[in-house]
PDB file of C-alpha atoms in Angstrom:
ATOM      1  CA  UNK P   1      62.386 122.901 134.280  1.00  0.00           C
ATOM      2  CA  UNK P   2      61.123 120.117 136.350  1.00  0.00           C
ATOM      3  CA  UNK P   3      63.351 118.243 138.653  1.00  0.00           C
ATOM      4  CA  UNK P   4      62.947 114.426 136.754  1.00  0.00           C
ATOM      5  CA  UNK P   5      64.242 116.421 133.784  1.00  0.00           C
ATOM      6  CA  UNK P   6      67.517 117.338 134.584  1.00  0.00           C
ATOM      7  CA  UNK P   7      68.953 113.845 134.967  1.00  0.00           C
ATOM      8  CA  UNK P   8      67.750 112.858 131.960  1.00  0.00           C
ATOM      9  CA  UNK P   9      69.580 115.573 130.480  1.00  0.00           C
ATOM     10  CA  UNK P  10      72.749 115.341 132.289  1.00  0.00           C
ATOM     11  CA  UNK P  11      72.818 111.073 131.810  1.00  0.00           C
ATOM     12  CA  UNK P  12      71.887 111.973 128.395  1.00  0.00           C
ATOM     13  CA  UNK P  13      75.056 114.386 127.857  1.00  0.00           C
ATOM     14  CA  UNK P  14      77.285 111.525 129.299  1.00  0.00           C
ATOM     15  CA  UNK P  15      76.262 108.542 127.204  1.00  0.00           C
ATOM     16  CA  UNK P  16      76.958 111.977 123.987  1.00  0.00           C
ATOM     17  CA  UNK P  17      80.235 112.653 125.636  1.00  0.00           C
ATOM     18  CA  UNK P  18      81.523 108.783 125.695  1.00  0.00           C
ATOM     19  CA  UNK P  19      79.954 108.275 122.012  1.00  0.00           C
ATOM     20  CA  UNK P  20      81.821 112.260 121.171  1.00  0.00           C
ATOM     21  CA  UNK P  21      85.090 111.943 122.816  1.00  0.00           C
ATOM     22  CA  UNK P  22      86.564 114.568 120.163  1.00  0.00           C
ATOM     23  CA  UNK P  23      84.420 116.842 120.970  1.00  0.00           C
ATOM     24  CA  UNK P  24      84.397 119.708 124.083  1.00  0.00           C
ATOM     25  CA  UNK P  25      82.195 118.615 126.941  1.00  0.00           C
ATOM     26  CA  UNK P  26      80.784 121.845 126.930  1.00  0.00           C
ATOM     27  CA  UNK P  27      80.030 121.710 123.030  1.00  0.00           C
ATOM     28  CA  UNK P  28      77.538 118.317 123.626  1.00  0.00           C
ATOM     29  CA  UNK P  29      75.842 120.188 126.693  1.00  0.00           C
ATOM     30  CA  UNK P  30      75.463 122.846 124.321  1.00  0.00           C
ATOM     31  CA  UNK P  31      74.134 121.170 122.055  1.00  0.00           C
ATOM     32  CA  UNK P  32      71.717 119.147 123.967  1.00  0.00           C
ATOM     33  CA  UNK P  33      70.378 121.967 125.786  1.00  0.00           C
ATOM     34  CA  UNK P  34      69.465 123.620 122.810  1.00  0.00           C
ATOM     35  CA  UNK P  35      67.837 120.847 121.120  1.00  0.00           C
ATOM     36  CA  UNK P  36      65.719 120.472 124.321  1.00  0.00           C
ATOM     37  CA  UNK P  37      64.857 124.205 123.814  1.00  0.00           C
ATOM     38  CA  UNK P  38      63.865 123.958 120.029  1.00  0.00           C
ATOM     39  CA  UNK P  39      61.671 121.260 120.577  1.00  0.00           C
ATOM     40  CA  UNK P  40      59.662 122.956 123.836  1.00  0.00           C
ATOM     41  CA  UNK P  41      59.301 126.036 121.874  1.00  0.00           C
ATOM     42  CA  UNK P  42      57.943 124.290 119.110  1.00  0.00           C
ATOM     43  CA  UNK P  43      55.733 122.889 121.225  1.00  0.00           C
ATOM     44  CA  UNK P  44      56.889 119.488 120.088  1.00  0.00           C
ATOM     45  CA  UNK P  45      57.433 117.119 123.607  1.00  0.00           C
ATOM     46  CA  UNK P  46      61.341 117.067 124.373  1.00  0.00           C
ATOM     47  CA  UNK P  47      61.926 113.090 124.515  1.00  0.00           C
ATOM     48  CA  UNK P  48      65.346 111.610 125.262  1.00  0.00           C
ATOM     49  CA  UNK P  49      65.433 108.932 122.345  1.00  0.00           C
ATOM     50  CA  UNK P  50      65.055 111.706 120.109  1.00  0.00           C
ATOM     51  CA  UNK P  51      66.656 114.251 121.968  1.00  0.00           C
ATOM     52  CA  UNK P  52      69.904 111.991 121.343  1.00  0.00           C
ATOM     53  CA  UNK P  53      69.283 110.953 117.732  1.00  0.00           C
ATOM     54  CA  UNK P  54      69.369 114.895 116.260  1.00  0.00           C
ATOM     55  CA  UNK P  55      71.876 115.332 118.966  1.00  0.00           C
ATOM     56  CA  UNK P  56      74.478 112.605 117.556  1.00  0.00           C
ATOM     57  CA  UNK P  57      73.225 113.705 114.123  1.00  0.00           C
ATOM     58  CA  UNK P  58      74.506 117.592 114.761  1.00  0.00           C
ATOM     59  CA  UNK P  59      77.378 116.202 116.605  1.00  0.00           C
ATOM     60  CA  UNK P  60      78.747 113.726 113.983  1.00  0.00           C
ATOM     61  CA  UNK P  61      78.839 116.407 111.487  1.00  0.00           C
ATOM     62  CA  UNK P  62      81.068 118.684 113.985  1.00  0.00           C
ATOM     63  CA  UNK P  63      83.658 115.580 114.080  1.00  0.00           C
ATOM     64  CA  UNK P  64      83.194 114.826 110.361  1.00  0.00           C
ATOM     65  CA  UNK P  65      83.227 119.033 109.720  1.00  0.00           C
ATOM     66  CA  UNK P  66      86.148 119.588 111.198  1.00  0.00           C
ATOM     67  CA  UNK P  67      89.688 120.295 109.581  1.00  0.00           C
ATOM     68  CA  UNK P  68      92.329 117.488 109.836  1.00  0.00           C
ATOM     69  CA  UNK P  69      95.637 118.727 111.838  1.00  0.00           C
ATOM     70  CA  UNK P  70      98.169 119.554 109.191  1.00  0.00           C
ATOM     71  CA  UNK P  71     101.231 120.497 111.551  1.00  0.00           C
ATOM     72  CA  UNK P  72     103.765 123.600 109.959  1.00  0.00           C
ATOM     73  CA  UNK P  73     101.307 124.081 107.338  1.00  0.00           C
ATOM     74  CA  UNK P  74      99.190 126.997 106.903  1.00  0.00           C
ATOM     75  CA  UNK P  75      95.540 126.622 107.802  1.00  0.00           C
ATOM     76  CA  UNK P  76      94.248 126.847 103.959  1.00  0.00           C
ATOM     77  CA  UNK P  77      96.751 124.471 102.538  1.00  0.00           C
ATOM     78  CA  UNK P  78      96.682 121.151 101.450  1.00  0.00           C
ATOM     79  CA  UNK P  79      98.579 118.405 102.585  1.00  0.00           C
ATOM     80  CA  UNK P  80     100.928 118.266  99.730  1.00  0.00           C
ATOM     81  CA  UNK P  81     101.771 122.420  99.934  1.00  0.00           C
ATOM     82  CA  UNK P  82      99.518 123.296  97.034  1.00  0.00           C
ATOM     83  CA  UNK P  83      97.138 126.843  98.116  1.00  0.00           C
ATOM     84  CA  UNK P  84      93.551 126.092  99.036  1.00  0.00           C
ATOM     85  CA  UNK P  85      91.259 127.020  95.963  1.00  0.00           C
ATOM     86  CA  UNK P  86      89.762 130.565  96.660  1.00  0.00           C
ATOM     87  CA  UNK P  87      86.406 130.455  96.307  1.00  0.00           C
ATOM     88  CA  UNK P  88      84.536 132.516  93.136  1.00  0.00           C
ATOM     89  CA  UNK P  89      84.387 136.715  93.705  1.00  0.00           C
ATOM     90  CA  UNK P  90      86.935 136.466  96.266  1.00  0.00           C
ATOM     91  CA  UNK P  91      90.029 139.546  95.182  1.00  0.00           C
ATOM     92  CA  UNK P  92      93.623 139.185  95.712  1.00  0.00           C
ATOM     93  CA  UNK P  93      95.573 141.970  95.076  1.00  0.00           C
ATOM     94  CA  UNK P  94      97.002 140.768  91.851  1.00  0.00           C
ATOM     95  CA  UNK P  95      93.264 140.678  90.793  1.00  0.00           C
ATOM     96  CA  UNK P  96      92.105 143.388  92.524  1.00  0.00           C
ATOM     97  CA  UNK P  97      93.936 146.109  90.840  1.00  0.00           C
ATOM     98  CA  UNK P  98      92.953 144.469  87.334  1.00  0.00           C
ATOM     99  CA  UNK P  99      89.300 143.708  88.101  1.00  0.00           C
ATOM    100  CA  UNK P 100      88.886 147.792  89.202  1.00  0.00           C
ATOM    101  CA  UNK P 101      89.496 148.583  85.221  1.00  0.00           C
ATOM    102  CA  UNK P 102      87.236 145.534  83.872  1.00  0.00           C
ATOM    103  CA  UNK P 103      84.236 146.862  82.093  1.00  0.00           C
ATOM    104  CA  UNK P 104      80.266 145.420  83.481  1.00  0.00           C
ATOM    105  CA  UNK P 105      78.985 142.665  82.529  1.00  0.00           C
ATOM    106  CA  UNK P 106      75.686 142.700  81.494  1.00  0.00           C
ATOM    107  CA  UNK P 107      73.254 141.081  84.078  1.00  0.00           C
ATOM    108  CA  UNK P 108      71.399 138.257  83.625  1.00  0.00           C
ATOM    109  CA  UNK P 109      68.105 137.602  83.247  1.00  0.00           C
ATOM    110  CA  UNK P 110      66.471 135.876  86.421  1.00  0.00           C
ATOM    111  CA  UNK P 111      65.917 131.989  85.672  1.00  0.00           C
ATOM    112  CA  UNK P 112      61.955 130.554  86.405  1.00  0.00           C
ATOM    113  CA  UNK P 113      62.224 127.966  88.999  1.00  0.00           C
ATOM    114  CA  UNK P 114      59.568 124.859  89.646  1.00  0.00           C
ATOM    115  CA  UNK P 115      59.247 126.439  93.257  1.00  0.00           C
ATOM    116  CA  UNK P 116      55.918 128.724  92.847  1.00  0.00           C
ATOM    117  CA  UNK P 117      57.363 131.037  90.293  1.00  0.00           C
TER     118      UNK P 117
END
């Protein structure tokens, strides 16, 4: 790495970490640093201005991403106590012991798609 890039990079990670006060200092180097790396090895010139655009971009999705703090309340509840919805195929034992007995379904048949098929 030339010398006239690293403070670029490091003023570059300061104006993120003012703009991304929520998130870890070491979670915008991160994320800047690997950005610069993408774009060298696709051989696509690592500039600042857009360097920081798809940085802010990634970063804004961490603080938007991340889980709201919900104190004495279990990490897959709501706010009003009701259990997070499991997600389809996922077993609880209730369903577990009753799903072990089910007969097959039949599969089903694949569906064409516009996408070269």
């Amino acid at each position: 790495m030339s010398p006239s890039v690293v403070p670029t990079r490091d003023e570059l990670v300061a104006r993120l970490r003012v703009r991304f006060a929520d998130v870890p200092a070491e979670n915008v180097r991160r994320c800047v640093d690997d950005l610069w790396c993408c774009c060298a090895h696709l051989g696509v010139r690592p500039e600042e201005r857009i360097i920081e655009r798809l940085a802010a971009s990634r970063l804004t999705g961490v603080v938007r991403g991340g889980r709201p703090p919900y104190q004495d309340a279990h990490p897959d509840a709501h706010p009003d106590g009701r259990p997070a919805p499991r997600p389809p195929g996922l077993l609880t034992a209730a369903t577990a012991s009753a799903s072990a007995t089910a007969p097959p379904r039949p599969a089903r048949a694949a569906t064409r798609t516009p996408i070269g098929m």
